[in-house]
Short mmCIF file of C-alpha atoms in Angstrom, two decimals:
data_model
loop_
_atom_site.label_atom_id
_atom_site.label_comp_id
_atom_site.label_asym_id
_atom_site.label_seq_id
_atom_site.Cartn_x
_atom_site.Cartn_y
_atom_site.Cartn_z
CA UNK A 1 0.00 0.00 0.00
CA UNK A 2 0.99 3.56 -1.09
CA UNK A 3 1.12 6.10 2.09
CA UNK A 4 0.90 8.82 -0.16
CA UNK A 5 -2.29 8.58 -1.28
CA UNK A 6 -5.84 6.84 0.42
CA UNK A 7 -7.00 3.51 -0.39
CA UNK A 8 -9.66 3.65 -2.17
CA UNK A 9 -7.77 4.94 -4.69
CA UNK A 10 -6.59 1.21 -5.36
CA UNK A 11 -9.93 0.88 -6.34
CA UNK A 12 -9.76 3.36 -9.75
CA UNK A 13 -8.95 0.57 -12.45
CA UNK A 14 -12.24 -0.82 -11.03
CA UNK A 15 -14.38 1.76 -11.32
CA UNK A 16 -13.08 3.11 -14.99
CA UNK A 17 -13.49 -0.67 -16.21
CA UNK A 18 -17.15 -0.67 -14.97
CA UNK A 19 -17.97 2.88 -16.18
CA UNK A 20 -16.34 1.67 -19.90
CA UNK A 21 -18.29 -1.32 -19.97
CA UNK A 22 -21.28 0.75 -18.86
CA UNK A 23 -20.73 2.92 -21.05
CA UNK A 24 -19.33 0.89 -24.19
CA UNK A 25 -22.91 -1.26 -23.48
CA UNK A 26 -25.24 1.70 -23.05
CA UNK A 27 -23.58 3.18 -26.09
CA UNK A 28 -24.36 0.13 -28.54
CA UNK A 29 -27.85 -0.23 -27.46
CA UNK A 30 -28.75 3.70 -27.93
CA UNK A 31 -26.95 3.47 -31.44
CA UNK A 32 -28.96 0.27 -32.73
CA UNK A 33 -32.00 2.08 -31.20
CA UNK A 34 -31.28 5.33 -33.05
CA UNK A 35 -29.81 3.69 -36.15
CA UNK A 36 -31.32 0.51 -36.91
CA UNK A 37 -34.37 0.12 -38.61
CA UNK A 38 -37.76 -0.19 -37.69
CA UNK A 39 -40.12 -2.18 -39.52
CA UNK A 40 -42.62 -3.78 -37.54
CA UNK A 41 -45.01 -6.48 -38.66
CA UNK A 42 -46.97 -9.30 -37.51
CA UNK A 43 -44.19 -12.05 -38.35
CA UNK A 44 -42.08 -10.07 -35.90
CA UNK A 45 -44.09 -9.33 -33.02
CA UNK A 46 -45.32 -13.07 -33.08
CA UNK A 47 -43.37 -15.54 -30.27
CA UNK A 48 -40.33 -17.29 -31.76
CA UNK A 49 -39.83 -20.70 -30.44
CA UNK A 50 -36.68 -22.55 -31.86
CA UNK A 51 -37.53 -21.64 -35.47
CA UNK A 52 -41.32 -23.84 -35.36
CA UNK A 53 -44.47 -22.04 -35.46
CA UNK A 54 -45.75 -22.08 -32.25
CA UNK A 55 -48.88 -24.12 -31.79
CA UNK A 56 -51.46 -25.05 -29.19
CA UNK A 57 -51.48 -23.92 -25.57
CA UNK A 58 -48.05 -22.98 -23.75
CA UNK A 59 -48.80 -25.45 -20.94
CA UNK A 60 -48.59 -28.44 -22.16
CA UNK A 61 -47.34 -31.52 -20.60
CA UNK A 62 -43.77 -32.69 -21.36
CA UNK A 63 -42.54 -35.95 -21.64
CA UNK A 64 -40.75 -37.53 -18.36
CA UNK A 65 -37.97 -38.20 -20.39
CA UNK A 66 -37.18 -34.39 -21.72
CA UNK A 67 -36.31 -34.05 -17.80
CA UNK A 68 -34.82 -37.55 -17.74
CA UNK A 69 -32.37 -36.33 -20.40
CA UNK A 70 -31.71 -33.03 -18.39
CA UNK A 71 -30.92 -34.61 -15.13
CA UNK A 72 -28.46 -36.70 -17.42
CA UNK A 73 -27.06 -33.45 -18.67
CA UNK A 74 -26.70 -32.10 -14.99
CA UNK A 75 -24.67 -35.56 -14.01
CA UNK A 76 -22.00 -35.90 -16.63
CA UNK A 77 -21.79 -31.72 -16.40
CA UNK A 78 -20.92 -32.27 -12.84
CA UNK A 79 -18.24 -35.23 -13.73
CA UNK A 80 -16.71 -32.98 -15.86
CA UNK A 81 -16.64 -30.42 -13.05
CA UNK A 82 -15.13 -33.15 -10.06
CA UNK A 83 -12.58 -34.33 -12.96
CA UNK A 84 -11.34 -31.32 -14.21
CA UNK A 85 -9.33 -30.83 -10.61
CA UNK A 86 -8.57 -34.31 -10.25
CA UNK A 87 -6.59 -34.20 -13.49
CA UNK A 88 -4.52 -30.94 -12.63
CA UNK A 89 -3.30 -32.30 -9.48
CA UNK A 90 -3.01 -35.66 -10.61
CA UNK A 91 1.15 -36.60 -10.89
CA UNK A 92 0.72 -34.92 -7.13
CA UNK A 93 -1.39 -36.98 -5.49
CA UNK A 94 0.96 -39.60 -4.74
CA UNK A 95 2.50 -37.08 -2.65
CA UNK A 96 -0.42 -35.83 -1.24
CA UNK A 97 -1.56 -39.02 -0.34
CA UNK A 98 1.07 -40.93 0.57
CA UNK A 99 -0.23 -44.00 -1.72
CA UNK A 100 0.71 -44.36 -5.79
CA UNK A 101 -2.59 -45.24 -7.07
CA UNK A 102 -4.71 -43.69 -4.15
CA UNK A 103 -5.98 -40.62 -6.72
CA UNK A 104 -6.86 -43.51 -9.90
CA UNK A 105 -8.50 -45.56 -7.67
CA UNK A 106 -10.69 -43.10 -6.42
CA UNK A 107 -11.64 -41.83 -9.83
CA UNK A 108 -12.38 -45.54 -10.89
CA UNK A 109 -14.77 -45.85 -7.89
CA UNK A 110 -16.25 -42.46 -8.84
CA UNK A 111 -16.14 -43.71 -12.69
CA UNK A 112 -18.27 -46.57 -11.70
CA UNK A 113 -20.98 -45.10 -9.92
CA UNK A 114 -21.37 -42.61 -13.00
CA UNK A 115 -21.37 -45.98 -15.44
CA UNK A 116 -24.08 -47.53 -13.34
CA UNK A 117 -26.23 -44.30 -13.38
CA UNK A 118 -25.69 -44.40 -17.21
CA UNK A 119 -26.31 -48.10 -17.94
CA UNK A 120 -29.71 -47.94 -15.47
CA UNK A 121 -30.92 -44.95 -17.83
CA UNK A 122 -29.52 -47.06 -20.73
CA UNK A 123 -31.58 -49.91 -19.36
CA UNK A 124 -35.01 -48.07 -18.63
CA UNK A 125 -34.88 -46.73 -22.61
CA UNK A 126 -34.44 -43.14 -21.32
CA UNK A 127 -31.84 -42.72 -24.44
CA UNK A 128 -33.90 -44.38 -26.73
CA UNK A 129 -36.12 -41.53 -28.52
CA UNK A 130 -37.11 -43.15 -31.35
CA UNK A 131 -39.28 -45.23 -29.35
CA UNK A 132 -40.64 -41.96 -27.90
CA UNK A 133 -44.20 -41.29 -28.55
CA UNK A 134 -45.17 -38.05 -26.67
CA UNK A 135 -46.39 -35.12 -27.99
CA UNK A 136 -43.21 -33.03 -28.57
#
C-alpha cells in the first residue's frame, strides 16, 4: 500500500473498467435504437420458439424423459466439473496421499458409480427416442 495517497484509490482501475463497460454497453444499445431500422409487422411481433411455429397452448405436458435427459445433462456436467481438478493435481497426489494409485482408484470408484447411473438410464430406454411417442 501507497502512504501517499488513500486507499480507495486502489480501487480506480475498477471503477473506470465498470464505467467503460457501462458505457461501451449503453452506447451500442442507444446506437442500434437510433440507427437501426424499424419495420414492424406481424411475423415479428409473433413468439419465436426454436424456429417452429408455435402451436397449441403454452402449458402443455412434457414428456418424463425431456427431464430424464436433463438430469443426465446435470450428471455428466458435474463429472466434468469433479474431474477437471482431479486431473490438474493428478502426478501430485501420490504425494499428497502418501499412496501411488490412491488418486486412480478413487476416480475408478467415482467412474463406476457414474457408469451404473448411465447403464440404469440405458436400461429403462431413457436414451432411446425413437421409441418416444409423446407429444413433442
Amino acid at each position: 500500500m501507497n502512504p501517499t495517497h488513500p486507499y480507495v484509490w486502489n480501487y480506480l482501475p475498477l471503477a473506470l473498467q465498470l464505467l467503460v463497460a457501462i458505457g461501451l454497453a449503453g452506447g451500442m444499445v442507444g446506437a442500434s435504437f437510433f440507427i437501426g431500422k424499424k419495420r414492424p409487422s406481424k411475423v415479428k411481433a409473433g413468439a419465436y420458439e426454436c424456429g417452429m411455429d408455435p402451436v397449441g397452448d403454452a402449458r402443455g405436458r412434457f414428456s418424463v424423459r425431456f427431464y430424464m435427459v436433463a438430469m443426465l445433462f446435470i450428471l455428466f456436467d458435474v463429472e466434468a466439473v469433479f474431474m477437471l481438478p482431479w486431473a490438474t493435481v493428478f502426478r501430485q497426489l501420490p504425494a499428497l496421499t502418501g499412496s501411488k494409485f490412491f488418486g486412480f482408484n478413487e476416480m475408478i470408484v467415482y467412474l463406476g458409480f457414474v457408469a451404473v447411473g448411465l447403464f440404469y438410464v440405458w436400461k429403462k430406454g431413457v436414451l432411446d427416442w425413437g421409441n418416444d411417442k409423446a407429444d413433442l
